[in-house]
PDB file of C-alpha atoms in Angstrom:
ATOM      1  CA  MET A 257      36.425  -6.422  14.557  1.00  0.00           C
ATOM      2  CA  ARG A 258      35.766  -3.733  17.134  1.00  0.00           C
ATOM      3  CA  ARG A 259      38.612  -1.558  15.920  1.00  0.00           C
ATOM      4  CA  SER A 260      37.282  -1.532  12.347  1.00  0.00           C
ATOM      5  CA  LEU A 261      33.803  -0.580  13.587  1.00  0.00           C
ATOM      6  CA  LEU A 262      35.240   2.344  15.531  1.00  0.00           C
ATOM      7  CA  LEU A 263      37.333   3.574  12.617  1.00  0.00           C
ATOM      8  CA  LEU A 264      34.451   3.614  10.139  1.00  0.00           C
ATOM      9  CA  PRO A 265      32.682   6.690  11.635  1.00  0.00           C
ATOM     10  CA  LEU A 266      36.027   8.427  12.147  1.00  0.00           C
ATOM     11  CA  CYS A 267      37.023   7.875   8.504  1.00  0.00           C
ATOM     12  CA  THR A 268      33.644   9.119   7.336  1.00  0.00           C
ATOM     13  CA  VAL A 269      33.941  12.342   9.342  1.00  0.00           C
ATOM     14  CA  PHE A 270      37.475  12.904   8.095  1.00  0.00           C
ATOM     15  CA  ALA A 271      36.408  12.378   4.479  1.00  0.00           C
ATOM     16  CA  LEU A 272      33.557  14.854   4.851  1.00  0.00           C
ATOM     17  CA  LEU A 273      35.815  17.492   6.390  1.00  0.00           C
ATOM     18  CA  ALA A 274      38.556  16.961   3.819  1.00  0.00           C
ATOM     19  CA  GLY A 275      36.119  17.615   0.983  1.00  0.00           C
ATOM     20  CA  CYS A 276      34.999  20.974   2.373  1.00  0.00           C
ATOM     21  CA  GLY A 277      38.079  22.943   1.392  1.00  0.00           C
ATOM     22  CA  ASN A 278      38.701  26.541   2.429  1.00  0.00           C
ATOM     23  CA  LYS A 279      35.713  28.139   0.763  1.00  0.00           C
ATOM     24  CA  GLY A 280      34.536  30.297   3.641  1.00  0.00           C
ATOM     25  CA  PRO A 281      30.955  30.858   4.727  1.00  0.00           C
ATOM     26  CA  LEU A 282      28.286  31.472   2.129  1.00  0.00           C
ATOM     27  CA  TYR A 283      26.049  34.516   2.213  1.00  0.00           C
ATOM     28  CA  MET A 284      22.568  34.526   0.768  1.00  0.00           C
ATOM     29  CA  PRO A 285      21.022  38.000   0.772  1.00  0.00           C
ATOM     30  CA  LYS A 286      17.500  38.547   2.001  1.00  0.00           C
ATOM     31  CA  ALA A 287      14.906  37.496  -0.546  1.00  0.00           C
ATOM     32  CA  THR A 288      12.561  40.235  -1.669  1.00  0.00           C
ATOM     33  CA  PRO A 289       8.880  39.462  -1.254  1.00  0.00           C
ATOM     34  CA  ALA A 290       7.047  38.484  -4.402  1.00  0.00           C
ATOM     35  CA  ALA A 291       5.093  41.297  -5.966  1.00  0.00           C
ATOM     36  CA  THR A 292       1.348  40.923  -5.795  1.00  0.00           C
ATOM     37  CA  VAL A 293      -0.600  41.322  -9.009  1.00  0.00           C
ATOM     38  CA  HIS A 294      -3.282  43.987  -8.959  1.00  0.00           C
ATOM     39  CA  PRO A 295      -5.446  45.096 -11.872  1.00  0.00           C
ATOM     40  CA  ALA A 296      -4.022  48.173 -13.530  1.00  0.00           C
ATOM     41  CA  PRO A 297      -5.974  51.373 -12.911  1.00  0.00           C
ATOM     42  CA  ALA A 298      -7.420  53.188 -15.916  1.00  0.00           C
ATOM     43  CA  LYS A 299      -4.883  56.011 -15.724  1.00  0.00           C
ATOM     44  CA  PRO A 300      -2.716  57.128 -18.601  1.00  0.00           C
ATOM     45  CA  ALA A 301       0.715  55.584 -18.401  1.00  0.00           C
ATOM     46  CA  VAL A 302       3.403  57.960 -17.187  1.00  0.00           C
ATOM     47  CA  ALA A 303       6.908  57.151 -18.317  1.00  0.00           C
ATOM     48  CA  ALA A 304       9.517  56.694 -15.597  1.00  0.00           C
ATOM     49  CA  PRO A 305      12.038  59.516 -15.439  1.00  0.00           C
ATOM     50  CA  ALA A 306      14.933  58.714 -17.697  1.00  0.00           C
ATOM     51  CA  VAL A 307      18.280  58.393 -15.985  1.00  0.00           C
ATOM     52  CA  ALA A 308      21.067  59.855 -18.053  1.00  0.00           C
ATOM     53  CA  ALA A 309      23.642  57.220 -18.829  1.00  0.00           C
ATOM     54  CA  PRO A 310      26.856  58.330 -17.127  1.00  0.00           C
ATOM     55  CA  ALA A 311      30.225  57.535 -18.584  1.00  0.00           C
ATOM     56  CA  PRO A 312      31.396  54.090 -17.444  1.00  0.00           C
ATOM     57  CA  VAL A 313      33.755  54.148 -14.472  1.00  0.00           C
ATOM     58  CA  HIS A 314      36.406  51.511 -15.002  1.00  0.00           C
ATOM     59  CA  GLY A 315      38.086  49.933 -12.015  1.00  0.00           C
ATOM     60  CA  PHE A 316      36.659  49.738  -8.546  1.00  0.00           C
ATOM     61  CA  VAL A 317      34.704  52.465  -6.759  1.00  0.00           C
ATOM     62  CA  THR A 318      36.936  55.157  -5.278  1.00  0.00           C
ATOM     63  CA  GLU A 319      34.665  58.224  -5.469  1.00  0.00           C
ATOM     64  CA  MET A 320      31.981  57.398  -2.920  1.00  0.00           C
ATOM     65  CA  THR A 321      30.095  60.698  -3.300  1.00  0.00           C
ATOM     66  CA  ALA A 322      29.636  60.141  -7.041  1.00  0.00           C
ATOM     67  CA  PHE A 323      28.658  56.518  -6.412  1.00  0.00           C
ATOM     68  CA  ASP A 324      26.102  57.487  -3.747  1.00  0.00           C
ATOM     69  CA  ALA A 325      24.648  60.111  -6.096  1.00  0.00           C
ATOM     70  CA  PHE A 326      24.332  57.446  -8.793  1.00  0.00           C
ATOM     71  CA  ILE A 327      22.579  55.014  -6.419  1.00  0.00           C
ATOM     72  CA  ALA A 328      20.208  57.820  -5.361  1.00  0.00           C
ATOM     73  CA  THR A 329      18.840  57.846  -8.939  1.00  0.00           C
ATOM     74  CA  HIS A 330      17.583  54.259  -8.322  1.00  0.00           C
ATOM     75  CA  PRO A 331      19.223  52.644 -11.367  1.00  0.00           C
ATOM     76  CA  THR A 332      18.279  49.286 -12.797  1.00  0.00           C
ATOM     77  CA  PRO A 333      20.828  46.462 -12.561  1.00  0.00           C
ATOM     78  CA  GLU A 334      21.568  46.937 -16.275  1.00  0.00           C
ATOM     79  CA  GLN A 335      22.289  50.650 -15.739  1.00  0.00           C
ATOM     80  CA  PHE A 336      24.536  49.772 -12.796  1.00  0.00           C
ATOM     81  CA  LYS A 337      26.507  47.280 -14.877  1.00  0.00           C
ATOM     82  CA  ALA A 338      26.852  49.840 -17.677  1.00  0.00           C
ATOM     83  CA  ALA A 339      28.054  52.572 -15.302  1.00  0.00           C
ATOM     84  CA  TYR A 340      30.368  50.374 -13.179  1.00  0.00           C
ATOM     85  CA  PRO A 341      31.385  47.429 -15.405  1.00  0.00           C
ATOM     86  CA  ASP A 342      34.250  46.283 -13.151  1.00  0.00           C
ATOM     87  CA  VAL A 343      32.182  46.118  -9.938  1.00  0.00           C
ATOM     88  CA  LEU A 344      30.469  42.794  -9.280  1.00  0.00           C
ATOM     89  CA  LEU A 345      26.773  43.411  -8.600  1.00  0.00           C
ATOM     90  CA  VAL A 346      25.214  40.842  -6.246  1.00  0.00           C
ATOM     91  CA  LEU A 347      21.418  40.923  -6.389  1.00  0.00           C
ATOM     92  CA  PRO A 348      19.025  39.491  -3.776  1.00  0.00           C
ATOM     93  CA  GLY A 349      18.724  35.749  -4.213  1.00  0.00           C
ATOM     94  CA  THR A 350      22.206  35.422  -5.709  1.00  0.00           C
ATOM     95  CA  ILE A 351      24.483  33.136  -3.725  1.00  0.00           C
ATOM     96  CA  ALA A 352      27.897  34.633  -3.055  1.00  0.00           C
ATOM     97  CA  THR A 353      30.708  34.089  -0.578  1.00  0.00           C
ATOM     98  CA  ARG A 354      31.349  36.666   2.133  1.00  0.00           C
ATOM     99  CA  GLU A 355      35.091  37.033   2.015  1.00  0.00           C
ATOM    100  CA  MET A 356      36.314  40.444   3.073  1.00  0.00           C
ATOM    101  CA  ARG A 357      37.077  42.803   0.199  1.00  0.00           C
ATOM    102  CA  SER A 358      38.273  46.277   1.112  1.00  0.00           C
ATOM    103  CA  ASP A 359      38.603  47.548  -2.457  1.00  0.00           C
ATOM    104  CA  ASN A 360      34.878  48.221  -3.168  1.00  0.00           C
ATOM    105  CA  SER A 361      34.822  45.625  -5.919  1.00  0.00           C
ATOM    106  CA  ARG A 362      31.580  43.844  -4.966  1.00  0.00           C
ATOM    107  CA  TYR A 363      28.266  45.581  -4.215  1.00  0.00           C
ATOM    108  CA  PHE A 364      25.375  43.768  -2.503  1.00  0.00           C
ATOM    109  CA  ALA A 365      22.312  45.650  -3.775  1.00  0.00           C
ATOM    110  CA  GLU A 366      18.880  46.100  -2.243  1.00  0.00           C
ATOM    111  CA  LEU A 367      16.022  46.295  -4.744  1.00  0.00           C
ATOM    112  CA  ASP A 368      12.575  47.871  -4.582  1.00  0.00           C
ATOM    113  CA  ALA A 369       9.391  46.280  -5.918  1.00  0.00           C
ATOM    114  CA  ASN A 370      10.154  47.564  -9.425  1.00  0.00           C
ATOM    115  CA  GLY A 371      13.586  45.923  -9.518  1.00  0.00           C
ATOM    116  CA  ARG A 372      15.541  49.156  -9.102  1.00  0.00           C
ATOM    117  CA  ILE A 373      18.545  49.487  -6.814  1.00  0.00           C
ATOM    118  CA  THR A 374      17.655  51.528  -3.716  1.00  0.00           C
ATOM    119  CA  GLY A 375      20.762  50.920  -1.650  1.00  0.00           C
ATOM    120  CA  GLY A 376      23.176  48.288  -0.520  1.00  0.00           C
ATOM    121  CA  LYS A 377      26.677  47.856   0.775  1.00  0.00           C
ATOM    122  CA  PHE A 378      30.139  46.877  -0.309  1.00  0.00           C
ATOM    123  CA  MET A 379      31.592  43.646   1.076  1.00  0.00           C
TER     124      MET A 379
END
């Protein structure tokens, strides 16, 4: 009787550990604060400067100067995906694993209040 009572917690712990697998730690980027709603001022609307759509760069990022110049234009996530279709864009609030990738294939973006990419890092 005693032996079965001692084995029950041990079996439970083993079953929990066996179900974990080798998934690695999860990374959840910092959440951006919610935008506050203010009444719009009575100014004429000024259109945002249009960012010229560059030719899509297939494959992973190898030209860092061109990539940094593109990020400096503060593109939207849609513009990023159009310019770099093979790079996985991870936005704030998206759950992703943090395995090490040294090929610049996954970009963790930082967004401003307007939803434009202001920076980030490859991981």
